[in-house]
Coordinates of C-alpha atoms in Angstrom, one line a residue:
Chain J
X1 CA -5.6 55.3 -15.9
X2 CA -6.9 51.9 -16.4
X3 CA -10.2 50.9 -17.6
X4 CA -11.5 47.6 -16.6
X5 CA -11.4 45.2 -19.6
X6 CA -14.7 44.0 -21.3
X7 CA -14.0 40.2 -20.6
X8 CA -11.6 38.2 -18.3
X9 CA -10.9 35.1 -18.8
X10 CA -8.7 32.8 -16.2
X11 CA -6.1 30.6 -17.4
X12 CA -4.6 27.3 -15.9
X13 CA -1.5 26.2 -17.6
X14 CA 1.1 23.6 -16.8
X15 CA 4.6 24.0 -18.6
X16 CA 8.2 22.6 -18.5
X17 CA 10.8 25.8 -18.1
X18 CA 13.6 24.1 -20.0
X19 CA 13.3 25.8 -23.3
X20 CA 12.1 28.8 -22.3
X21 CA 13.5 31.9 -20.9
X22 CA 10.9 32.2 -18.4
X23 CA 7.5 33.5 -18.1
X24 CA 7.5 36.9 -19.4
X25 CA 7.6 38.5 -22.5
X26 CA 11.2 39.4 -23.9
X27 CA 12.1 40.5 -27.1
X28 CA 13.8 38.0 -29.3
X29 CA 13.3 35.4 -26.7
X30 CA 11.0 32.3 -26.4
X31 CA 9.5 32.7 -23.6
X32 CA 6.4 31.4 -22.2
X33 CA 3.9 34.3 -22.4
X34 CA 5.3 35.7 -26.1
X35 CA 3.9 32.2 -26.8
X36 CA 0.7 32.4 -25.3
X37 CA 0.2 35.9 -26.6
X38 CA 0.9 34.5 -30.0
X39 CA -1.5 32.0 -29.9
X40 CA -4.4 34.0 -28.5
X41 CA -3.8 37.0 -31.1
X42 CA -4.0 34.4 -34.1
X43 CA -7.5 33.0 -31.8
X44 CA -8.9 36.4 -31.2
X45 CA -7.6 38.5 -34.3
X46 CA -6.5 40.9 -31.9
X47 CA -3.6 41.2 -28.9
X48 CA -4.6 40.1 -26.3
X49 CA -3.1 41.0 -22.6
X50 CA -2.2 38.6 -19.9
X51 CA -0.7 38.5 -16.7
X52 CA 0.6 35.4 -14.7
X53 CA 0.9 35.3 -11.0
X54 CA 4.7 34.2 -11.0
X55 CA 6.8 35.5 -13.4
X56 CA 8.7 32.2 -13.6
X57 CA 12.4 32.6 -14.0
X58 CA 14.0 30.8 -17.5
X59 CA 14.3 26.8 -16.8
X60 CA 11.8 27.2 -13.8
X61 CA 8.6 25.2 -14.4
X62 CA 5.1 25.4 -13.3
X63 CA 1.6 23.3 -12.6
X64 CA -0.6 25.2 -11.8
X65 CA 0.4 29.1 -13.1
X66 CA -2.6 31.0 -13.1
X67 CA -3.1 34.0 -15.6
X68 CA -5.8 36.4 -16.5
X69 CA -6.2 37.4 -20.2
X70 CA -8.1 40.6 -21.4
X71 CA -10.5 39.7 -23.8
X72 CA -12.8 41.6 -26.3
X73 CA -16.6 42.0 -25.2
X74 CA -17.5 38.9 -27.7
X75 CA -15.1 36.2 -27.8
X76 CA -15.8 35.1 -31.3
X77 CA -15.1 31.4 -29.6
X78 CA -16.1 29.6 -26.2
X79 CA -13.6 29.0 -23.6
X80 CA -13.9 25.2 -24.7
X81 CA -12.9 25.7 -28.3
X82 CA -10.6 28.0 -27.5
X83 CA -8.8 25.3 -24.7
X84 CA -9.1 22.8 -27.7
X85 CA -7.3 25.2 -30.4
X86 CA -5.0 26.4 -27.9
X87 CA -3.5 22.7 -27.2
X88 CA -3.5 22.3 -31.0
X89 CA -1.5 25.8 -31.2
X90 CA 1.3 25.3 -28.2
X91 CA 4.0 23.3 -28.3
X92 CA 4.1 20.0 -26.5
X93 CA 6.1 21.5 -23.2
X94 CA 2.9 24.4 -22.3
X95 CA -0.4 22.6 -21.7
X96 CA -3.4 24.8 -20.8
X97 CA -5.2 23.0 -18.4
X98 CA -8.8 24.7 -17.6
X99 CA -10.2 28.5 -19.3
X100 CA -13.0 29.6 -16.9
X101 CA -14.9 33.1 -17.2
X102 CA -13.4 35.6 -14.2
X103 CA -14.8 38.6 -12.9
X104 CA -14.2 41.8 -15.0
X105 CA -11.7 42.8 -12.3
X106 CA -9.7 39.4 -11.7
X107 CA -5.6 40.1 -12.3
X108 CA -4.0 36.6 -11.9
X109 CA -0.9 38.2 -9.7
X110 CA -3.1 41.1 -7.5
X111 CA -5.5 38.3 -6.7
X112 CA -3.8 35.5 -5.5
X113 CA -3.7 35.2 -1.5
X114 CA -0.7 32.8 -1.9
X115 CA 1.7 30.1 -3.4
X116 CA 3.4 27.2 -3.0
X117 CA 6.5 26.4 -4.8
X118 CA 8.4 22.6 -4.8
X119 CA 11.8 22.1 -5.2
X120 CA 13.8 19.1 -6.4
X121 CA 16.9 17.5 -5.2
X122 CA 18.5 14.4 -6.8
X123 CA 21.1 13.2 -4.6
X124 CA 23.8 11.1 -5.5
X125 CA 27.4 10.8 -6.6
X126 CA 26.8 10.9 -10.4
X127 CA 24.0 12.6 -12.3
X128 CA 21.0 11.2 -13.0
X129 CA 20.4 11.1 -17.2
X130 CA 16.8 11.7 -16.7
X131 CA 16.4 14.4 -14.1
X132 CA 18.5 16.6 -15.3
X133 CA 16.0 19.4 -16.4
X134 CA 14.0 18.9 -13.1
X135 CA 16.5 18.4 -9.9
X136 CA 19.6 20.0 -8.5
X137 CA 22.3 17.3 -8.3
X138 CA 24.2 17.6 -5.1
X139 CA 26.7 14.9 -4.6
X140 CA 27.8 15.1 -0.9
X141 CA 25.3 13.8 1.7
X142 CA 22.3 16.0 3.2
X143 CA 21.2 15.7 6.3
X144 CA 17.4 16.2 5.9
X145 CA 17.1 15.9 9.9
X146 CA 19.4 19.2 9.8
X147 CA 17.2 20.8 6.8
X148 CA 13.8 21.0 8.6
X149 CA 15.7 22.1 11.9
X150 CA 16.8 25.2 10.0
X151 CA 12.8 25.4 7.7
X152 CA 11.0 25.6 11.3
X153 CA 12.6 28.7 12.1
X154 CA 11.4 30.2 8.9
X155 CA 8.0 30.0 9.5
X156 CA 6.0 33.2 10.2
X157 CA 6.0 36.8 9.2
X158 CA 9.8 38.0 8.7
X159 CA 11.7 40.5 6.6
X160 CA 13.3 38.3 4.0
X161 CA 15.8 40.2 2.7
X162 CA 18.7 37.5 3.8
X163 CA 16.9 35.2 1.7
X164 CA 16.6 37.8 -1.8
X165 CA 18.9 39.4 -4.7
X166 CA 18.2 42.7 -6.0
X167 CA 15.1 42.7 -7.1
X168 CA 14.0 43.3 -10.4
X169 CA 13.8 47.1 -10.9
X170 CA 10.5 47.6 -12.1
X171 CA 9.0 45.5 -9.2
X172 CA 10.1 47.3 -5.8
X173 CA 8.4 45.3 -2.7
X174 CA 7.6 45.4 0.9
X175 CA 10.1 42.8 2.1
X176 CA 7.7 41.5 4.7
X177 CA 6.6 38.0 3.8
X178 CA 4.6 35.3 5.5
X179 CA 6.1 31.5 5.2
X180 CA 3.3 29.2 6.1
X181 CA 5.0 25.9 5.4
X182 CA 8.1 24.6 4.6
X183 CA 8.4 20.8 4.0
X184 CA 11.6 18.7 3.5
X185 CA 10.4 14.8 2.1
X186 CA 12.8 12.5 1.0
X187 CA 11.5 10.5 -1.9
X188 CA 14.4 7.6 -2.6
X189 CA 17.1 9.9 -4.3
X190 CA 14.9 13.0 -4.3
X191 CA 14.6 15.3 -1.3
X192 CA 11.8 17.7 -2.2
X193 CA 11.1 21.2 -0.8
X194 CA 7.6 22.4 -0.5
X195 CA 7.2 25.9 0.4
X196 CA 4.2 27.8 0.8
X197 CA 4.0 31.5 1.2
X198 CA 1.3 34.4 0.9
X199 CA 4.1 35.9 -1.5
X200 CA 7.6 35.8 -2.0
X201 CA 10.7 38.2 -2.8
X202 CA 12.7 37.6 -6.1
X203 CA 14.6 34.5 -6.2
X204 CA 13.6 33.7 -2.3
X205 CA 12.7 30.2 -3.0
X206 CA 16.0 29.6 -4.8
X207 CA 17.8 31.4 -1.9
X208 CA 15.6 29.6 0.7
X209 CA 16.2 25.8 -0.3
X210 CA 20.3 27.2 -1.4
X211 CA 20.2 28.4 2.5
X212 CA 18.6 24.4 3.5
X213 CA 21.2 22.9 1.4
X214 CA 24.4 24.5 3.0
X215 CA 22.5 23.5 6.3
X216 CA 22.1 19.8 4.6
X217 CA 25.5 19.6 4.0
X218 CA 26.9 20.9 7.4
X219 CA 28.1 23.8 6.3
X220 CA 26.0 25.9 8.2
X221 CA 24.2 25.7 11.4
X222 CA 20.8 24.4 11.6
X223 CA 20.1 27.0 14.6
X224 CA 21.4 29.8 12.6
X225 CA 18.1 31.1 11.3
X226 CA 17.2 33.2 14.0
X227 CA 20.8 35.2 13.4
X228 CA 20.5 35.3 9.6
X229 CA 17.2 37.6 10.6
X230 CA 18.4 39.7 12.9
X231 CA 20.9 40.6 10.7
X232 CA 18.9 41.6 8.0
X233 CA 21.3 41.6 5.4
X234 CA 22.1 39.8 2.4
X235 CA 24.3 37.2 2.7
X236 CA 27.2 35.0 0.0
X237 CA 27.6 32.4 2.7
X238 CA 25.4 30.0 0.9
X239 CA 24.4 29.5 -3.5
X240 CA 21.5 30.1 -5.2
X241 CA 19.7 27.0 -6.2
X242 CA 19.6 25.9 -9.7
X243 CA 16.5 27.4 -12.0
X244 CA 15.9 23.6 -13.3
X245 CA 14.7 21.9 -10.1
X246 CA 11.8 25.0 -9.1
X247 CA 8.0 23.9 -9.5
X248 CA 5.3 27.0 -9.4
X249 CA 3.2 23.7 -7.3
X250 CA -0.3 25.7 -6.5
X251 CA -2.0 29.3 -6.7
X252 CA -4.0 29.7 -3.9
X253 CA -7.1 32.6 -4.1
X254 CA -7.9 31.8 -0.7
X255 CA -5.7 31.8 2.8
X256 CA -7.4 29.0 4.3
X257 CA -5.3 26.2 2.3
X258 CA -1.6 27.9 3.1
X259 CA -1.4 26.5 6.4
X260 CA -2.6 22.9 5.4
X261 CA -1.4 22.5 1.8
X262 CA 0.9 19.4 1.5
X263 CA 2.3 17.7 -1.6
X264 CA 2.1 14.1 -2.2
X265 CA 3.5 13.1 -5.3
X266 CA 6.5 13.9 -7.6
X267 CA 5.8 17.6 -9.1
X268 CA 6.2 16.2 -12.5
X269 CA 3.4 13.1 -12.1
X270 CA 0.4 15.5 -10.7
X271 CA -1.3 18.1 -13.2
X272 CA -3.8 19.3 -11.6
Chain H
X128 CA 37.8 -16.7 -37.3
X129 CA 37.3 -14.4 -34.1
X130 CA 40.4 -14.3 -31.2
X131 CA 39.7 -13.6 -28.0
X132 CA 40.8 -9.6 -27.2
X133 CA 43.6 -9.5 -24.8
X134 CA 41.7 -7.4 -22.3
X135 CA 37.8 -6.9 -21.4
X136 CA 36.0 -4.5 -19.8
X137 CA 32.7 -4.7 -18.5
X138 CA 30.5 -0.8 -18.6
X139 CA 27.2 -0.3 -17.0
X140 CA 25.6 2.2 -18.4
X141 CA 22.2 4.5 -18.4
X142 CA 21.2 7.1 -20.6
X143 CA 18.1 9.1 -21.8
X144 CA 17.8 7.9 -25.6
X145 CA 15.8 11.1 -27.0
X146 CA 17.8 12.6 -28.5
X147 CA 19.6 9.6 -30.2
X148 CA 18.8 7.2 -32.8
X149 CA 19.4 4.6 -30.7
X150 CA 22.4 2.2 -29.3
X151 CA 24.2 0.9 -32.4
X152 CA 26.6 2.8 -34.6
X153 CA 25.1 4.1 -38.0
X154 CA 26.7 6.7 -40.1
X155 CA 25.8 10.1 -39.8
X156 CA 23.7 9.7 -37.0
X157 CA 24.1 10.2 -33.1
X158 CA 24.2 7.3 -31.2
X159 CA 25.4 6.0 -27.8
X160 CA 27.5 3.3 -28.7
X161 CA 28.8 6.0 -31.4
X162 CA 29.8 8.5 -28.7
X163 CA 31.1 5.4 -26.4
X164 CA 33.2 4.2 -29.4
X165 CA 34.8 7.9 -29.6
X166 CA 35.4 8.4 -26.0
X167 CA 36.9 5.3 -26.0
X168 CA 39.4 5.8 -28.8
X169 CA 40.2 9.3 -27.7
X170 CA 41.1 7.1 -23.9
X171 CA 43.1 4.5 -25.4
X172 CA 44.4 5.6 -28.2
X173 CA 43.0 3.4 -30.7
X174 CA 39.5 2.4 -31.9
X175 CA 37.7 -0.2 -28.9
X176 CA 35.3 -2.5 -29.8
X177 CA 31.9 -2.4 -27.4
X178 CA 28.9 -4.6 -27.5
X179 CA 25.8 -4.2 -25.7
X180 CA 23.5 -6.1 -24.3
X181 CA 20.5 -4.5 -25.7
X182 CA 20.3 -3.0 -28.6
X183 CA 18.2 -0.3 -28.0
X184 CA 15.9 1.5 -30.5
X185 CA 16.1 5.2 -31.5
X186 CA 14.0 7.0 -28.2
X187 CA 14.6 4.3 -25.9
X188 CA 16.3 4.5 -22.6
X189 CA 18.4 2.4 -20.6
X190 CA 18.9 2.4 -16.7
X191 CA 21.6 -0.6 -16.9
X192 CA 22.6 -1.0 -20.2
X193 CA 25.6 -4.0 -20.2
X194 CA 28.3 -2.9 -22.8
X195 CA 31.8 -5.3 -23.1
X196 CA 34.3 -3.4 -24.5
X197 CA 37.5 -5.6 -25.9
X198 CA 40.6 -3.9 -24.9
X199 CA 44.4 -3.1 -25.2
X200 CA 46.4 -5.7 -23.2
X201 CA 47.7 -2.7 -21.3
X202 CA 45.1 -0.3 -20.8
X203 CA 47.4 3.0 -20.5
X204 CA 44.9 4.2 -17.5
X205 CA 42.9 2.1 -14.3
X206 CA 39.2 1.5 -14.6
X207 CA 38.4 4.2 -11.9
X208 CA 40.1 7.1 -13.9
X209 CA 38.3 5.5 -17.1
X210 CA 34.8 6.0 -15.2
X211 CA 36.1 9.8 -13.9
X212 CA 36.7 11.2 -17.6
X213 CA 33.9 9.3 -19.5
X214 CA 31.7 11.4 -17.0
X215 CA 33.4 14.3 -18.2
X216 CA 33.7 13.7 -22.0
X217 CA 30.1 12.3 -22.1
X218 CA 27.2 14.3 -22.2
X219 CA 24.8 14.8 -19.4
X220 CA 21.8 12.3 -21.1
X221 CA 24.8 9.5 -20.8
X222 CA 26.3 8.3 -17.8
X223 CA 28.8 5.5 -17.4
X224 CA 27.8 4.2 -13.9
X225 CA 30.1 1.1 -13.4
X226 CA 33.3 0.0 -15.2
X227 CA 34.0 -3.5 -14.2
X228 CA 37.2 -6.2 -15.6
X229 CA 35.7 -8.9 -17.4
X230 CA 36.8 -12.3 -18.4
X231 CA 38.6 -12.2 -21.9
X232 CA 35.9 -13.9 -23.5
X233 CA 32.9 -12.1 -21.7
X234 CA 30.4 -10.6 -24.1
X235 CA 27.3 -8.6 -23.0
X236 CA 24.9 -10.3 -25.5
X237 CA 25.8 -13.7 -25.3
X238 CA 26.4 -13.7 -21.8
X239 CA 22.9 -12.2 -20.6
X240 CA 20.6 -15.0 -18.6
X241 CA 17.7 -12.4 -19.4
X242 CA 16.6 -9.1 -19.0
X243 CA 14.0 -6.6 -18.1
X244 CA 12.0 -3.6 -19.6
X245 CA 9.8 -1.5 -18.0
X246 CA 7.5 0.7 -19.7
X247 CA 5.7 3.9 -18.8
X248 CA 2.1 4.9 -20.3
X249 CA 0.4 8.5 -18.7
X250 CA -3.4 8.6 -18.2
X251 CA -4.6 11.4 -19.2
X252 CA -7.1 13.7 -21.4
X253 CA -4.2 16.2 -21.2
X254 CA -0.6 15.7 -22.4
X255 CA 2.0 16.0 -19.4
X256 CA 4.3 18.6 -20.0
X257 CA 7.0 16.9 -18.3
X258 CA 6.6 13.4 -19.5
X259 CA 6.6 13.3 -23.0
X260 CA 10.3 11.9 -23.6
X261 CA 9.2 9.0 -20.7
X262 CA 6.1 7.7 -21.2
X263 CA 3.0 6.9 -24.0
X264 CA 0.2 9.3 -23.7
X265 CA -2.7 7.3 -23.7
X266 CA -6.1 9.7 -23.4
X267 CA -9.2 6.8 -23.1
X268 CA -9.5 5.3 -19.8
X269 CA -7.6 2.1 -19.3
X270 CA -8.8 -1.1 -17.9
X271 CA -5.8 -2.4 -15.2
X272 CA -7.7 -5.8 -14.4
X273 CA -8.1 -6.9 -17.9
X274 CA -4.8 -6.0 -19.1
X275 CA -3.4 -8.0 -16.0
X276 CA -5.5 -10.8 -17.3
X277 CA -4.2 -10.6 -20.5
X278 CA -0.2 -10.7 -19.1
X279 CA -1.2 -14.0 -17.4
X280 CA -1.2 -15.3 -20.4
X281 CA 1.5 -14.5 -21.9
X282 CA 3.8 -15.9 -19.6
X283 CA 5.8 -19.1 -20.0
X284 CA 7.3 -20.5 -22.9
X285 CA 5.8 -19.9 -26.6
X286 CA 6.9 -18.7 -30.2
X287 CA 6.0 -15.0 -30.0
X288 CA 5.9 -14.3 -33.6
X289 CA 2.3 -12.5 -33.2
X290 CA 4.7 -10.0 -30.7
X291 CA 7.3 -9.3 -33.6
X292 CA 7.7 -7.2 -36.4
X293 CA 10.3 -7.9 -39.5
X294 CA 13.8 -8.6 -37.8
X295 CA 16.4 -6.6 -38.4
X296 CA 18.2 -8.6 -41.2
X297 CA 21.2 -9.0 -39.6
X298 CA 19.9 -10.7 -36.8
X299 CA 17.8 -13.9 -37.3
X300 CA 16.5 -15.2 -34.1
X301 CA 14.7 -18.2 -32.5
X302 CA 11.1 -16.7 -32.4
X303 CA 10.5 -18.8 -28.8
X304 CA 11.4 -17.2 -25.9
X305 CA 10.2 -17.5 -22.3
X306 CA 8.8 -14.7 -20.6
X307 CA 9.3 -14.9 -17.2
X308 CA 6.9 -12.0 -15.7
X309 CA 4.7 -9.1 -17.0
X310 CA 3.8 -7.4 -14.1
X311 CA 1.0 -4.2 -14.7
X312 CA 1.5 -2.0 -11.9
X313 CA -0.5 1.7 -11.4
X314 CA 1.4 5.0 -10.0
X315 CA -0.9 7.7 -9.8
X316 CA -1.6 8.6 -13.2
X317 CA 1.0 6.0 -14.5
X318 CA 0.8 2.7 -15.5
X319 CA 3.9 1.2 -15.1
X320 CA 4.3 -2.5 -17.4
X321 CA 7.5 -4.5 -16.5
X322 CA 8.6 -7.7 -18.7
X323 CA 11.1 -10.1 -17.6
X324 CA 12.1 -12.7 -20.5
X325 CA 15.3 -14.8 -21.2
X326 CA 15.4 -12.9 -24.6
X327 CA 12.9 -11.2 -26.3
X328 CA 12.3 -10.6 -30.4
X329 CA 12.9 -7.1 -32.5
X330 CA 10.2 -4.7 -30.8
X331 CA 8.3 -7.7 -28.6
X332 CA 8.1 -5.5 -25.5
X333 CA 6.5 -2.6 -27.6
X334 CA 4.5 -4.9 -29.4
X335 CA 3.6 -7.0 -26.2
X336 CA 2.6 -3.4 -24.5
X337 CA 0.6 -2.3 -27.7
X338 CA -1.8 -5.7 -26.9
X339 CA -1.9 -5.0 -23.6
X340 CA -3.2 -1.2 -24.4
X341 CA -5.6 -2.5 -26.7
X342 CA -7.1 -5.2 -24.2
X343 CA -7.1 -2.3 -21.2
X344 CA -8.8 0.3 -23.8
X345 CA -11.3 -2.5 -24.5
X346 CA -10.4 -2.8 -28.4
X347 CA -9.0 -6.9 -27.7
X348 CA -10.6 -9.5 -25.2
X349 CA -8.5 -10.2 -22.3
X350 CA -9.1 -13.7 -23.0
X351 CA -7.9 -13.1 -26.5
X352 CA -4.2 -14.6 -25.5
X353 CA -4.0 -18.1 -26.5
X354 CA -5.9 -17.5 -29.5
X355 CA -3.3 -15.1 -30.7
X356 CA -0.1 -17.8 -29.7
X357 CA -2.3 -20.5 -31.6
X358 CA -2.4 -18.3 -35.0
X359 CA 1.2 -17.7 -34.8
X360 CA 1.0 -14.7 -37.2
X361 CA 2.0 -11.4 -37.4
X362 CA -1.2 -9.3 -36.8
X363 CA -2.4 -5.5 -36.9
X364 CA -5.1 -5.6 -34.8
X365 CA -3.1 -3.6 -31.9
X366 CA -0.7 -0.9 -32.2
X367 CA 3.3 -0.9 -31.3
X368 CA 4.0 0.9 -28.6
X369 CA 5.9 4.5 -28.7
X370 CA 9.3 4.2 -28.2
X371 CA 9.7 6.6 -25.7
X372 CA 8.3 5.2 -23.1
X373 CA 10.2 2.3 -22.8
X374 CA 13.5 1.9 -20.7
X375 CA 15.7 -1.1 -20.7
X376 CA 15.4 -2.2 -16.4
X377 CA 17.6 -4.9 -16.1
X378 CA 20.4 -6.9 -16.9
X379 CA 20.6 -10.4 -15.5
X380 CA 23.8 -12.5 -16.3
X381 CA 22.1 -15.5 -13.9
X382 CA 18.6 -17.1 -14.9
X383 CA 17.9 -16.9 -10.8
X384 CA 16.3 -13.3 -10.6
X385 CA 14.0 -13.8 -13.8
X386 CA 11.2 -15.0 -12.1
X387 CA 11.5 -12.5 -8.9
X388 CA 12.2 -9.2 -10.7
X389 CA 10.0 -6.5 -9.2
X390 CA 10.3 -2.8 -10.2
X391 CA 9.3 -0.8 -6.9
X392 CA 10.0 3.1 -7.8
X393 CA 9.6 4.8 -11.1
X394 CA 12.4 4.1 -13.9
X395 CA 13.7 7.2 -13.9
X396 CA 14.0 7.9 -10.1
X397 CA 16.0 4.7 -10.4
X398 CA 20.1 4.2 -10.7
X399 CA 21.5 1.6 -10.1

């Protein structure tokens, strides 16, 4: 059984995906949290446990990932020093934004009340040099008009297991989710996705804006949401989308903003 | 004595210039014109002489880099197919975006009216995560008005030797060039810095962005301008900008669009 920890301590951190093979911990790999842990052992002289509310998938990137970190009863430094010596410690691609004290019983993932996630498309017939690490290229024409007919219908409380893979096996989930928002914005070659959900299966957002892109591109129909519900079944008739363009946007500890949040700049220009 | 090449191409090209030491061929190092010259040869057959129109510096980016490239008389395949398989021998962080015939003696240097640069500095305490290979991290709080102030003066016609470093010895140059517009314009936490000149000396647009930084931090008057023309000395009272925020905007083989160029979305969101 599970004691409560002597000191909690909430985490902000902003990070670029690339190099990493995702959030969590994995032996041998760079990853995002065997980074963090690192760096927080050599503070603290001790390990140090932390939990993120999305496990981020490798090449997905985040600005706002919130995570909780179990700290001795005396920090032998403040949050401040330790935000200073922590940006001096990571590399250049994982900024930690903000450390603020958290109740005794705060867990970054059990506490959040929901998410939003952005999504970037860079459309055009060759490949941007630049936004290669941060959009999906698709070269044929989307019709965005098409895209939000499909998003409205995916609004509200559904079983989303048309829009999942197999999940990860040590994380079995009630396949009821919530979509509050789904936003299609067209940004000169960029169509960005926001999504905003109280939580969200394995790979849905990747499924999701895969699903809005084979609408985009006429190669399914816009009023077929409805059918791909009932149904209730997973489903090859449209890709996965691309790890690289995925933002973790905001973490949300209360419901009111899920309804009302609304991004207004490129992911990659807003830390919060 | 040079003869004319019995067949020209013009290329357009942009690339990310991280992870290169910049356009021109040196031994033993990556470069674009390098990997250019190789994909050429491997096309045609033999080795193809390119020239660009800017020689960018190691970190420096390009959105419409102008390259001639002196030919076969019988190019054994059609510009179109050329474009097709450079995209696929080139790697992602280059893109050849136009390939164009040329007159015979057409060369990209000599035959440039002008060109522009835009530059990219982020505002903030924090390091972006996702900007580091586009823009200067400048942490102190920049003044927008004064550097604007200082720009004014730097337009028009003058000998910008306090705006140079050591030319490259191969290259000796005129040291008075016009500049045509220097334009400070803010995108969220961006500042955006776009110089149109006829020509420009070895580093002027880092150099000319380095005075500008120190005027908007506060370090140099804003009214400091024709002080500095009137010394017409080298100086180290300002820093040279980081290479990696620059991109090369702009070719212009006409003098007409020098003194209308306006950048109106970020560099990178940007081909051509």
């Amino acid at each position: 059984m599970d004691t409560l920890p002597e000191r909690v301590w909430r985490l902000t951190l902003a990070y670029d995906g690339t190099a990493y093979a995702g959030w969590q911990v994995q032996p041998g790999r760079a990853t995002v949290q065997g980074l963090l842990n690192d760096k927080l052992a050599k503070l603290f002289g001790a390990p140090i446990r932390t939990q993120a509310t999305s496990r981020t998938d490798a090449g997905v990137h985040a600005l706002d990932q919130q995570v909780s970190a179990e700290l001795p009863a005396i920090p032998p430094i403040p949050p401040g020093d330790a935000l200073r010596a922590l940006g001096k410690f990571l590399p250049d691609d994982i900024r930690v934004l903000a450390i603020d004290e958290a109740p005794l019983d705060f867990h970054a993932r059990h506490a959040a009340a929901g998410k939003a996630y952005t999504y970037l498309i860079y459309r055009g017939l060759l490949r941007s040099p630049f936004l290669g690490r941060y959009a999906w290229p698709v070269a044929h024409p989307l019709d965005p008009a098409a895209m939000r007919r499909a998003a409205a219908d995916l609004l509200g409380e559904h079983d989303f297991t048309p829009f999942s893979v197999n999940p990860r096996s040590d994380e079995p989930r009630d396949p009821v989710k919530t979509l509050h928002r789904c936003e299609v914005q067209e940004l000169d070659r960029l169509l960005m996705i926001t999504v905003v959900g109280n939580a969200f299966l394995y790979r849905m957002v990747r499924r999701l804006v895969g699903y809005l892109v084979a609408v985009g591109l006429g190669k399914l129909s816009p009023e077929g949401t409805p059918a791909l519900f009932a149904a209730n079944a997973r489903t090859a008739t449209f890709e996965t989308a691309l790890a690289q363009g995925l933002f973790l946007d905001r973490v949300f500890f209360s419901p009111e903003p899920l309804s009302t949040y609304r991004r207004t700049t490129l992911p990659f220009l807003d830390l919060r």
